[in-house]
Short mmCIF file of N, CA and C in Angstrom, two decimals:
data_model
loop_
_atom_site.label_atom_id
_atom_site.label_comp_id
_atom_site.label_asym_id
_atom_site.label_seq_id
_atom_site.Cartn_x
_atom_site.Cartn_y
_atom_site.Cartn_z
N MET A 1 -25.66 3.47 16.83
CA MET A 1 -25.81 4.17 15.57
C MET A 1 -25.77 3.16 14.42
N LYS A 2 -26.72 3.28 13.51
CA LYS A 2 -26.82 2.35 12.40
C LYS A 2 -25.71 2.61 11.38
N LEU A 3 -25.13 1.54 10.87
CA LEU A 3 -24.07 1.62 9.87
C LEU A 3 -24.67 1.95 8.51
N TYR A 4 -24.14 3.02 7.86
CA TYR A 4 -24.60 3.37 6.52
C TYR A 4 -23.66 2.76 5.50
N THR A 5 -24.21 1.96 4.59
CA THR A 5 -23.43 1.39 3.50
C THR A 5 -24.24 1.50 2.20
N LYS A 6 -23.52 1.53 1.09
CA LYS A 6 -24.16 1.51 -0.23
C LYS A 6 -23.27 0.66 -1.13
N LEU A 7 -23.86 -0.35 -1.75
CA LEU A 7 -23.14 -1.28 -2.60
C LEU A 7 -23.17 -0.81 -4.05
N TYR A 8 -22.01 -0.86 -4.71
CA TYR A 8 -21.90 -0.52 -6.13
C TYR A 8 -21.37 -1.76 -6.85
N ARG A 9 -22.22 -2.36 -7.68
CA ARG A 9 -21.83 -3.53 -8.45
C ARG A 9 -21.08 -3.11 -9.71
N LYS A 10 -20.03 -3.84 -10.02
CA LYS A 10 -19.23 -3.56 -11.22
C LYS A 10 -20.10 -3.47 -12.47
N ALA A 11 -21.09 -4.34 -12.57
CA ALA A 11 -21.97 -4.37 -13.74
C ALA A 11 -22.80 -3.10 -13.87
N ASP A 12 -22.95 -2.34 -12.78
CA ASP A 12 -23.79 -1.14 -12.80
C ASP A 12 -23.01 0.17 -12.94
N TYR A 13 -21.67 0.09 -13.00
CA TYR A 13 -20.88 1.31 -13.15
C TYR A 13 -21.26 2.00 -14.46
N LEU A 14 -21.22 3.33 -14.47
CA LEU A 14 -21.61 4.12 -15.63
C LEU A 14 -20.43 4.29 -16.58
N SER A 15 -20.55 3.74 -17.77
CA SER A 15 -19.48 3.82 -18.77
C SER A 15 -19.54 5.15 -19.51
N MET A 16 -18.39 5.82 -19.65
CA MET A 16 -18.35 7.11 -20.34
C MET A 16 -16.94 7.36 -20.88
N PRO A 17 -16.83 8.27 -21.87
CA PRO A 17 -15.50 8.57 -22.42
C PRO A 17 -14.64 9.34 -21.43
N TRP A 18 -13.31 9.16 -21.57
CA TRP A 18 -12.38 9.98 -20.81
C TRP A 18 -12.61 11.44 -21.17
N LYS A 19 -12.17 12.32 -20.31
CA LYS A 19 -12.29 13.76 -20.56
C LYS A 19 -11.64 14.13 -21.89
N ASN A 20 -10.49 13.48 -22.22
CA ASN A 20 -9.80 13.79 -23.47
C ASN A 20 -10.33 12.97 -24.65
N GLY A 21 -11.32 12.09 -24.40
CA GLY A 21 -11.96 11.33 -25.47
C GLY A 21 -11.14 10.17 -26.02
N LEU A 22 -10.01 9.84 -25.41
CA LEU A 22 -9.12 8.82 -25.98
C LEU A 22 -9.32 7.42 -25.38
N GLY A 23 -10.32 7.25 -24.54
CA GLY A 23 -10.60 5.95 -23.95
C GLY A 23 -11.92 6.01 -23.20
N MET A 24 -12.21 4.94 -22.49
CA MET A 24 -13.46 4.85 -21.73
C MET A 24 -13.15 4.56 -20.27
N THR A 25 -14.02 5.03 -19.40
CA THR A 25 -13.91 4.78 -17.97
C THR A 25 -15.24 4.31 -17.43
N GLU A 26 -15.18 3.62 -16.32
CA GLU A 26 -16.39 3.17 -15.61
C GLU A 26 -16.50 4.01 -14.34
N GLN A 27 -17.45 4.93 -14.31
CA GLN A 27 -17.63 5.77 -13.12
C GLN A 27 -18.31 4.97 -12.02
N ILE A 28 -17.64 4.90 -10.87
CA ILE A 28 -18.19 4.18 -9.72
C ILE A 28 -19.11 5.11 -8.93
N GLN A 29 -18.62 6.32 -8.63
CA GLN A 29 -19.43 7.30 -7.91
C GLN A 29 -18.83 8.68 -8.12
N ILE A 30 -19.71 9.67 -8.09
CA ILE A 30 -19.31 11.07 -8.22
C ILE A 30 -20.10 11.86 -7.19
N PHE A 31 -19.52 12.97 -6.71
CA PHE A 31 -20.23 13.83 -5.77
C PHE A 31 -20.07 15.28 -6.19
N PRO A 32 -21.19 16.03 -6.26
CA PRO A 32 -22.55 15.64 -5.94
C PRO A 32 -23.07 14.55 -6.90
N GLU A 33 -23.97 13.72 -6.39
CA GLU A 33 -24.44 12.56 -7.14
C GLU A 33 -25.14 12.92 -8.43
N ASN A 34 -25.80 14.06 -8.51
CA ASN A 34 -26.51 14.44 -9.74
C ASN A 34 -25.63 15.18 -10.73
N CYS A 35 -24.36 15.31 -10.41
CA CYS A 35 -23.40 15.99 -11.28
C CYS A 35 -23.17 15.17 -12.54
N LEU A 36 -23.14 15.84 -13.70
CA LEU A 36 -22.91 15.16 -14.97
C LEU A 36 -21.48 15.44 -15.43
N PHE A 37 -20.59 14.53 -15.11
CA PHE A 37 -19.17 14.67 -15.46
C PHE A 37 -18.99 14.85 -16.96
N SER A 38 -19.77 14.11 -17.75
CA SER A 38 -19.64 14.16 -19.21
C SER A 38 -19.98 15.53 -19.79
N GLU A 39 -20.71 16.34 -19.03
CA GLU A 39 -21.06 17.68 -19.50
C GLU A 39 -20.18 18.75 -18.86
N GLY A 40 -19.13 18.32 -18.18
CA GLY A 40 -18.18 19.27 -17.61
C GLY A 40 -18.67 19.98 -16.37
N GLN A 41 -19.70 19.45 -15.72
CA GLN A 41 -20.21 20.09 -14.51
C GLN A 41 -19.20 19.93 -13.37
N ASP A 42 -19.22 20.90 -12.47
CA ASP A 42 -18.31 20.86 -11.33
C ASP A 42 -18.62 19.67 -10.43
N PHE A 43 -17.58 19.04 -9.94
CA PHE A 43 -17.71 17.93 -9.00
C PHE A 43 -16.70 18.15 -7.89
N LEU A 44 -16.95 17.54 -6.74
CA LEU A 44 -15.98 17.60 -5.65
C LEU A 44 -15.03 16.42 -5.70
N TRP A 45 -15.57 15.24 -6.07
CA TRP A 45 -14.73 14.06 -6.23
C TRP A 45 -15.41 13.06 -7.15
N ARG A 46 -14.58 12.18 -7.71
CA ARG A 46 -15.08 11.15 -8.61
C ARG A 46 -14.18 9.93 -8.52
N ILE A 47 -14.79 8.76 -8.33
CA ILE A 47 -14.07 7.49 -8.31
C ILE A 47 -14.43 6.73 -9.57
N SER A 48 -13.42 6.22 -10.26
CA SER A 48 -13.68 5.48 -11.49
C SER A 48 -12.60 4.43 -11.73
N SER A 49 -12.89 3.56 -12.68
CA SER A 49 -11.95 2.51 -13.08
C SER A 49 -11.92 2.50 -14.61
N ALA A 50 -10.71 2.41 -15.16
CA ALA A 50 -10.59 2.45 -16.62
C ALA A 50 -9.65 1.37 -17.12
N LYS A 51 -9.89 0.93 -18.34
CA LYS A 51 -8.97 0.06 -19.04
C LYS A 51 -8.08 0.94 -19.90
N ILE A 52 -6.78 0.74 -19.80
CA ILE A 52 -5.83 1.47 -20.65
C ILE A 52 -5.24 0.45 -21.60
N ARG A 53 -5.49 0.67 -22.90
CA ARG A 53 -5.11 -0.33 -23.89
C ARG A 53 -3.87 0.05 -24.70
N GLY A 54 -3.39 1.27 -24.52
CA GLY A 54 -2.21 1.70 -25.26
C GLY A 54 -1.70 3.04 -24.75
N ALA A 55 -0.60 3.49 -25.31
CA ALA A 55 0.00 4.77 -24.91
C ALA A 55 -0.96 5.91 -25.24
N SER A 56 -1.03 6.88 -24.32
CA SER A 56 -1.90 8.05 -24.54
C SER A 56 -1.61 9.11 -23.49
N PRO A 57 -2.01 10.35 -23.76
CA PRO A 57 -1.90 11.37 -22.72
C PRO A 57 -3.01 11.19 -21.69
N PHE A 58 -2.73 11.60 -20.46
CA PHE A 58 -3.74 11.61 -19.41
C PHE A 58 -4.55 12.90 -19.54
N SER A 59 -5.82 12.84 -19.17
CA SER A 59 -6.65 14.04 -19.11
C SER A 59 -6.12 14.94 -18.00
N GLN A 60 -6.20 16.25 -18.22
CA GLN A 60 -5.76 17.21 -17.21
C GLN A 60 -6.97 17.70 -16.41
N PHE A 61 -6.77 17.90 -15.11
CA PHE A 61 -7.82 18.35 -14.21
C PHE A 61 -7.28 19.48 -13.34
N PRO A 62 -7.34 20.74 -13.84
CA PRO A 62 -6.86 21.88 -13.05
C PRO A 62 -7.60 21.98 -11.71
N GLY A 63 -6.84 22.27 -10.64
CA GLY A 63 -7.41 22.43 -9.31
C GLY A 63 -7.66 21.11 -8.60
N CYS A 64 -7.29 19.99 -9.23
CA CYS A 64 -7.55 18.67 -8.65
C CYS A 64 -6.26 17.92 -8.34
N ASP A 65 -6.36 17.02 -7.39
CA ASP A 65 -5.33 16.01 -7.14
C ASP A 65 -5.92 14.66 -7.51
N ARG A 66 -5.03 13.68 -7.70
CA ARG A 66 -5.48 12.35 -8.10
C ARG A 66 -4.71 11.27 -7.33
N TRP A 67 -5.39 10.17 -7.13
CA TRP A 67 -4.77 8.91 -6.71
C TRP A 67 -5.07 7.91 -7.80
N LEU A 68 -4.10 7.07 -8.13
CA LEU A 68 -4.29 6.07 -9.17
C LEU A 68 -3.57 4.79 -8.78
N MET A 69 -4.19 3.65 -9.07
CA MET A 69 -3.58 2.35 -8.80
C MET A 69 -3.89 1.41 -9.96
N VAL A 70 -2.89 0.65 -10.38
CA VAL A 70 -3.09 -0.40 -11.37
C VAL A 70 -3.66 -1.61 -10.63
N VAL A 71 -4.85 -2.06 -11.05
CA VAL A 71 -5.52 -3.18 -10.39
C VAL A 71 -5.17 -4.49 -11.10
N THR A 72 -5.17 -4.47 -12.43
CA THR A 72 -4.78 -5.66 -13.19
C THR A 72 -3.81 -5.24 -14.30
N GLY A 73 -2.96 -6.15 -14.70
CA GLY A 73 -1.97 -5.86 -15.74
C GLY A 73 -0.60 -5.65 -15.14
N GLN A 74 0.39 -5.42 -16.01
CA GLN A 74 1.77 -5.34 -15.58
C GLN A 74 2.19 -3.95 -15.10
N GLY A 75 1.42 -2.92 -15.41
CA GLY A 75 1.74 -1.58 -14.92
C GLY A 75 1.83 -0.57 -16.04
N LEU A 76 2.13 0.67 -15.64
CA LEU A 76 2.21 1.81 -16.54
C LEU A 76 3.52 2.55 -16.37
N LEU A 77 3.90 3.27 -17.41
CA LEU A 77 4.93 4.28 -17.30
C LEU A 77 4.23 5.63 -17.40
N LEU A 78 4.38 6.46 -16.38
CA LEU A 78 3.82 7.82 -16.40
C LEU A 78 4.98 8.78 -16.52
N ASP A 79 5.11 9.38 -17.68
CA ASP A 79 6.25 10.26 -17.98
C ASP A 79 7.57 9.59 -17.59
N GLY A 80 7.68 8.30 -17.91
CA GLY A 80 8.91 7.56 -17.68
C GLY A 80 9.04 6.90 -16.32
N GLY A 81 8.18 7.26 -15.35
CA GLY A 81 8.22 6.63 -14.03
C GLY A 81 7.26 5.45 -13.97
N ALA A 82 7.70 4.36 -13.39
CA ALA A 82 6.89 3.14 -13.35
C ALA A 82 5.80 3.22 -12.28
N LEU A 83 4.58 2.87 -12.66
CA LEU A 83 3.48 2.67 -11.73
C LEU A 83 3.16 1.18 -11.77
N LEU A 84 3.66 0.46 -10.77
CA LEU A 84 3.53 -0.98 -10.73
C LEU A 84 2.20 -1.39 -10.12
N PRO A 85 1.74 -2.61 -10.40
CA PRO A 85 0.45 -3.06 -9.87
C PRO A 85 0.35 -2.93 -8.36
N GLN A 86 -0.82 -2.49 -7.93
CA GLN A 86 -1.21 -2.42 -6.52
C GLN A 86 -0.38 -1.45 -5.70
N GLU A 87 0.26 -0.48 -6.36
CA GLU A 87 1.00 0.57 -5.66
C GLU A 87 0.32 1.90 -5.94
N PRO A 88 -0.40 2.47 -4.97
CA PRO A 88 -1.11 3.73 -5.22
C PRO A 88 -0.14 4.89 -5.46
N LEU A 89 -0.53 5.75 -6.39
CA LEU A 89 0.27 6.93 -6.72
C LEU A 89 -0.59 8.18 -6.56
N HIS A 90 -0.05 9.17 -5.85
CA HIS A 90 -0.73 10.46 -5.66
C HIS A 90 -0.03 11.49 -6.54
N PHE A 91 -0.80 12.28 -7.32
CA PHE A 91 -0.21 13.28 -8.19
C PHE A 91 -1.21 14.40 -8.49
N SER A 92 -0.70 15.49 -9.01
CA SER A 92 -1.51 16.66 -9.35
C SER A 92 -2.19 16.46 -10.70
N GLY A 93 -3.40 17.00 -10.83
CA GLY A 93 -4.15 16.87 -12.08
C GLY A 93 -3.78 17.88 -13.14
N GLU A 94 -2.91 18.86 -12.83
CA GLU A 94 -2.58 19.91 -13.80
C GLU A 94 -1.57 19.51 -14.87
N PRO A 95 -0.42 18.96 -14.52
CA PRO A 95 0.62 18.76 -15.53
C PRO A 95 0.19 17.79 -16.63
N PRO A 96 0.63 18.05 -17.86
CA PRO A 96 0.37 17.07 -18.92
C PRO A 96 1.21 15.82 -18.67
N LEU A 97 0.56 14.68 -18.59
CA LEU A 97 1.24 13.40 -18.37
C LEU A 97 0.97 12.48 -19.55
N HIS A 98 1.95 11.67 -19.88
CA HIS A 98 1.78 10.68 -20.94
C HIS A 98 2.02 9.31 -20.33
N CYS A 99 1.15 8.36 -20.67
CA CYS A 99 1.33 7.01 -20.15
C CYS A 99 1.62 6.03 -21.27
N ALA A 100 2.37 4.99 -20.92
CA ALA A 100 2.64 3.88 -21.82
C ALA A 100 2.49 2.61 -20.99
N LEU A 101 2.19 1.51 -21.65
CA LEU A 101 2.01 0.23 -20.97
C LEU A 101 3.35 -0.45 -20.73
N LEU A 102 3.50 -1.09 -19.58
CA LEU A 102 4.69 -1.90 -19.32
C LEU A 102 4.56 -3.28 -19.95
N GLY A 103 3.36 -3.68 -20.25
CA GLY A 103 3.06 -4.95 -20.90
C GLY A 103 1.78 -4.77 -21.68
N GLY A 104 0.82 -5.65 -21.45
CA GLY A 104 -0.48 -5.51 -22.11
C GLY A 104 -1.39 -4.56 -21.37
N GLU A 105 -2.66 -4.64 -21.74
CA GLU A 105 -3.71 -3.79 -21.17
C GLU A 105 -3.71 -3.82 -19.65
N VAL A 106 -4.02 -2.67 -19.04
CA VAL A 106 -4.18 -2.60 -17.59
C VAL A 106 -5.55 -2.06 -17.23
N THR A 107 -6.01 -2.40 -16.05
CA THR A 107 -7.20 -1.79 -15.47
C THR A 107 -6.74 -1.00 -14.26
N ASP A 108 -7.20 0.25 -14.17
CA ASP A 108 -6.81 1.08 -13.04
C ASP A 108 -8.01 1.42 -12.18
N LEU A 109 -7.74 1.97 -11.02
CA LEU A 109 -8.75 2.49 -10.11
C LEU A 109 -8.23 3.84 -9.67
N GLY A 110 -9.08 4.86 -9.70
CA GLY A 110 -8.60 6.19 -9.33
C GLY A 110 -9.67 7.07 -8.72
N ILE A 111 -9.19 8.10 -8.06
CA ILE A 111 -10.06 9.16 -7.55
C ILE A 111 -9.45 10.49 -7.96
N ILE A 112 -10.32 11.39 -8.41
CA ILE A 112 -9.96 12.77 -8.74
C ILE A 112 -10.76 13.64 -7.79
N TYR A 113 -10.11 14.63 -7.15
CA TYR A 113 -10.83 15.43 -6.17
C TYR A 113 -10.30 16.86 -6.13
N ARG A 114 -11.19 17.78 -5.77
CA ARG A 114 -10.84 19.20 -5.64
C ARG A 114 -9.99 19.38 -4.39
N ARG A 115 -8.72 19.70 -4.58
CA ARG A 115 -7.79 19.75 -3.45
C ARG A 115 -8.09 20.87 -2.46
N ASP A 116 -8.81 21.92 -2.87
CA ASP A 116 -9.11 23.01 -1.95
C ASP A 116 -10.29 22.68 -1.03
N LYS A 117 -11.07 21.64 -1.37
CA LYS A 117 -12.26 21.33 -0.59
C LYS A 117 -12.27 19.92 -0.01
N ILE A 118 -11.45 19.04 -0.58
CA ILE A 118 -11.48 17.62 -0.21
C ILE A 118 -10.08 17.12 0.06
N SER A 119 -9.95 16.22 1.02
CA SER A 119 -8.72 15.46 1.15
C SER A 119 -9.08 14.00 0.89
N ALA A 120 -8.15 13.26 0.30
CA ALA A 120 -8.42 11.86 -0.03
C ALA A 120 -7.14 11.06 0.14
N MET A 121 -7.32 9.77 0.37
CA MET A 121 -6.23 8.84 0.56
C MET A 121 -6.64 7.51 -0.07
N MET A 122 -5.66 6.82 -0.65
CA MET A 122 -5.91 5.49 -1.21
C MET A 122 -4.83 4.55 -0.70
N CYS A 123 -5.24 3.36 -0.28
CA CYS A 123 -4.26 2.34 0.13
C CYS A 123 -4.76 0.96 -0.25
N ARG A 124 -3.82 0.06 -0.47
CA ARG A 124 -4.14 -1.33 -0.74
C ARG A 124 -3.83 -2.12 0.52
N GLU A 125 -4.74 -3.00 0.89
CA GLU A 125 -4.54 -3.78 2.10
C GLU A 125 -4.91 -5.23 1.83
N GLU A 126 -4.36 -6.12 2.61
CA GLU A 126 -4.72 -7.53 2.51
C GLU A 126 -4.79 -8.11 3.91
N PHE A 127 -5.50 -9.23 4.02
CA PHE A 127 -5.66 -9.88 5.31
C PHE A 127 -5.92 -11.36 5.10
N MET A 128 -5.77 -12.11 6.17
CA MET A 128 -6.10 -13.54 6.17
C MET A 128 -7.38 -13.74 6.96
N ASP A 129 -8.33 -14.44 6.39
CA ASP A 129 -9.58 -14.84 7.04
C ASP A 129 -10.49 -13.68 7.41
N THR A 130 -10.12 -12.88 8.42
CA THR A 130 -10.97 -11.77 8.90
C THR A 130 -10.12 -10.60 9.33
N CYS A 131 -10.68 -9.40 9.20
CA CYS A 131 -9.99 -8.22 9.74
C CYS A 131 -11.03 -7.20 10.16
N SER A 132 -10.70 -6.43 11.17
CA SER A 132 -11.58 -5.37 11.66
C SER A 132 -10.98 -4.02 11.29
N LEU A 133 -11.84 -3.11 10.86
CA LEU A 133 -11.41 -1.76 10.52
C LEU A 133 -12.13 -0.78 11.42
N ASP A 134 -11.39 0.17 11.95
CA ASP A 134 -11.94 1.28 12.73
C ASP A 134 -11.83 2.50 11.83
N LEU A 135 -12.89 2.81 11.11
CA LEU A 135 -12.87 3.86 10.08
C LEU A 135 -13.17 5.23 10.69
N PRO A 136 -12.31 6.23 10.43
CA PRO A 136 -12.56 7.57 10.96
C PRO A 136 -13.70 8.27 10.20
N ALA A 137 -14.01 9.49 10.62
CA ALA A 137 -15.06 10.28 9.97
C ALA A 137 -14.74 10.45 8.49
N GLY A 138 -15.78 10.57 7.69
CA GLY A 138 -15.64 10.73 6.25
C GLY A 138 -16.28 9.56 5.53
N LEU A 139 -16.10 9.53 4.21
CA LEU A 139 -16.60 8.41 3.40
C LEU A 139 -15.47 7.47 3.09
N HIS A 140 -15.77 6.19 3.07
CA HIS A 140 -14.79 5.15 2.76
C HIS A 140 -15.36 4.28 1.66
N PHE A 141 -14.54 3.98 0.67
CA PHE A 141 -14.92 3.05 -0.38
C PHE A 141 -13.98 1.86 -0.29
N ILE A 142 -14.56 0.68 -0.18
CA ILE A 142 -13.79 -0.56 -0.20
C ILE A 142 -14.00 -1.18 -1.58
N TYR A 143 -12.91 -1.36 -2.33
CA TYR A 143 -12.96 -1.93 -3.67
C TYR A 143 -12.39 -3.35 -3.60
N CYS A 144 -13.16 -4.32 -4.04
CA CYS A 144 -12.77 -5.72 -3.97
C CYS A 144 -11.86 -6.07 -5.15
N PHE A 145 -10.67 -6.60 -4.85
CA PHE A 145 -9.71 -6.99 -5.89
C PHE A 145 -10.14 -8.21 -6.67
N ASP A 146 -10.15 -9.36 -6.02
CA ASP A 146 -10.41 -10.58 -6.76
C ASP A 146 -11.28 -11.56 -5.98
N GLU A 147 -10.81 -12.01 -4.83
CA GLU A 147 -11.60 -12.96 -4.03
C GLU A 147 -12.76 -12.23 -3.37
N PRO A 148 -13.95 -12.83 -3.36
CA PRO A 148 -15.11 -12.17 -2.74
C PRO A 148 -14.85 -11.82 -1.26
N LEU A 149 -15.44 -10.70 -0.85
CA LEU A 149 -15.36 -10.22 0.53
C LEU A 149 -16.76 -10.07 1.09
N LYS A 150 -16.88 -10.28 2.38
CA LYS A 150 -18.13 -9.99 3.07
C LYS A 150 -17.86 -8.85 4.03
N ILE A 151 -18.64 -7.77 3.87
CA ILE A 151 -18.51 -6.59 4.72
C ILE A 151 -19.92 -6.13 5.09
N ALA A 152 -20.19 -6.02 6.37
CA ALA A 152 -21.47 -5.50 6.83
C ALA A 152 -22.65 -6.16 6.11
N GLU A 153 -22.63 -7.48 6.07
CA GLU A 153 -23.68 -8.31 5.46
C GLU A 153 -23.76 -8.19 3.94
N GLN A 154 -22.82 -7.48 3.32
CA GLN A 154 -22.78 -7.37 1.86
C GLN A 154 -21.67 -8.25 1.33
N ILE A 155 -21.93 -8.94 0.22
CA ILE A 155 -20.91 -9.75 -0.45
C ILE A 155 -20.42 -8.97 -1.66
N LEU A 156 -19.12 -8.67 -1.69
CA LEU A 156 -18.51 -7.96 -2.82
C LEU A 156 -17.76 -8.97 -3.68
N GLU A 157 -18.05 -8.94 -4.97
CA GLU A 157 -17.32 -9.74 -5.94
C GLU A 157 -16.20 -8.87 -6.52
N SER A 158 -15.33 -9.47 -7.30
CA SER A 158 -14.22 -8.75 -7.91
C SER A 158 -14.72 -7.52 -8.68
N GLY A 159 -14.15 -6.35 -8.35
CA GLY A 159 -14.53 -5.11 -9.02
C GLY A 159 -15.68 -4.36 -8.40
N ASP A 160 -16.39 -4.95 -7.43
CA ASP A 160 -17.46 -4.26 -6.73
C ASP A 160 -16.88 -3.32 -5.68
N SER A 161 -17.68 -2.33 -5.27
CA SER A 161 -17.27 -1.37 -4.24
C SER A 161 -18.37 -1.21 -3.20
N LEU A 162 -17.95 -0.91 -1.98
CA LEU A 162 -18.91 -0.64 -0.92
C LEU A 162 -18.56 0.70 -0.29
N GLU A 163 -19.54 1.59 -0.24
CA GLU A 163 -19.38 2.90 0.42
C GLU A 163 -19.81 2.75 1.87
N ILE A 164 -18.99 3.27 2.78
CA ILE A 164 -19.30 3.22 4.20
C ILE A 164 -19.08 4.62 4.78
N ALA A 165 -20.07 5.12 5.50
CA ALA A 165 -19.95 6.42 6.16
C ALA A 165 -19.29 6.22 7.52
N GLY A 166 -18.19 6.97 7.76
CA GLY A 166 -17.49 6.89 9.03
C GLY A 166 -17.90 8.03 9.95
N PRO A 167 -17.63 7.92 11.22
CA PRO A 167 -16.86 6.86 11.85
C PRO A 167 -17.68 5.57 11.94
N ALA A 168 -16.97 4.45 11.78
CA ALA A 168 -17.63 3.15 11.82
C ALA A 168 -16.61 2.06 12.12
N LYS A 169 -17.10 0.99 12.69
CA LYS A 169 -16.29 -0.21 12.88
C LYS A 169 -16.91 -1.30 12.03
N VAL A 170 -16.09 -1.91 11.18
CA VAL A 170 -16.60 -2.96 10.30
C VAL A 170 -15.63 -4.15 10.33
N THR A 171 -16.19 -5.30 10.01
CA THR A 171 -15.40 -6.52 9.90
C THR A 171 -15.45 -7.00 8.46
N LEU A 172 -14.29 -7.35 7.93
CA LEU A 172 -14.18 -7.90 6.59
C LEU A 172 -13.88 -9.38 6.71
N ASP A 173 -14.60 -10.18 5.95
CA ASP A 173 -14.38 -11.62 5.94
C ASP A 173 -14.01 -12.07 4.54
N SER A 174 -13.00 -12.91 4.45
CA SER A 174 -12.64 -13.53 3.20
C SER A 174 -13.60 -14.69 2.97
N SER A 175 -14.29 -14.68 1.85
CA SER A 175 -15.29 -15.71 1.58
C SER A 175 -14.70 -17.12 1.52
N PHE A 176 -13.42 -17.21 1.18
CA PHE A 176 -12.82 -18.53 1.05
C PHE A 176 -11.88 -18.85 2.21
N GLY A 177 -11.89 -18.02 3.24
CA GLY A 177 -11.10 -18.30 4.42
C GLY A 177 -9.60 -18.21 4.19
N GLY A 178 -9.18 -17.47 3.19
CA GLY A 178 -7.75 -17.33 2.90
C GLY A 178 -7.36 -15.87 2.84
N LYS A 179 -6.38 -15.58 2.00
CA LYS A 179 -5.90 -14.21 1.86
C LYS A 179 -6.84 -13.43 0.93
N ALA A 180 -7.17 -12.21 1.32
CA ALA A 180 -8.02 -11.34 0.51
C ALA A 180 -7.36 -9.97 0.40
N LYS A 181 -7.56 -9.32 -0.74
CA LYS A 181 -7.00 -7.98 -0.98
C LYS A 181 -8.13 -7.01 -1.31
N TYR A 182 -7.93 -5.77 -0.90
CA TYR A 182 -8.89 -4.73 -1.22
C TYR A 182 -8.18 -3.38 -1.27
N VAL A 183 -8.85 -2.41 -1.89
CA VAL A 183 -8.37 -1.03 -1.90
C VAL A 183 -9.35 -0.23 -1.05
N ARG A 184 -8.80 0.64 -0.22
CA ARG A 184 -9.65 1.54 0.57
C ARG A 184 -9.35 2.97 0.17
N ILE A 185 -10.41 3.70 -0.14
CA ILE A 185 -10.33 5.13 -0.45
C ILE A 185 -11.06 5.87 0.67
N HIS A 186 -10.40 6.85 1.25
CA HIS A 186 -11.00 7.66 2.32
C HIS A 186 -11.14 9.08 1.80
N ILE A 187 -12.36 9.62 1.88
CA ILE A 187 -12.66 10.98 1.40
C ILE A 187 -13.20 11.80 2.56
N GLN A 188 -12.65 13.01 2.70
CA GLN A 188 -13.11 13.87 3.79
C GLN A 188 -13.13 15.32 3.32
N GLU A 189 -14.18 16.04 3.70
CA GLU A 189 -14.24 17.47 3.39
C GLU A 189 -13.28 18.20 4.29
N LYS A 190 -12.66 19.27 3.76
CA LYS A 190 -11.72 20.09 4.55
C LYS A 190 -12.49 21.09 5.40
#
């Protein structure tokens, strides 16, 4: 069976305002693909990355769950609880949340999804030189942290993402033969 992959370059992410209009986000992918998030159309899931430059409320998403990870920067306070770099946090999209910076600007990576139709998981992983992944059914997004990665003949630079349809077996190679970090998001319909 042929491996299905789709590469998303950081430079090609779609820039748009947050739902609450208080910042900007870079949309990596949304499903259905023709859904217009900016016009409030229904979506099943959306992966994006945003820069948070100061204290602000989070947008609310009724009926949705979220995963969020700080990719760069010192971290966030979400209603007083610390979200430290590279530690994924799962939370509900309904409650009003307020964030503040632990230091300077941060860049985050997140997924918002309809909890009644989709299940999702986010984890940060690292490896030395090479690693093999046995991916279960569903969609998988590999987000490259900093050092370039080679996956299924694709080279990912910092901030790029690769979509892989599971089940699949893939090998990740560190371009510099050292330690490499990535985020994996797994999406599956219920």
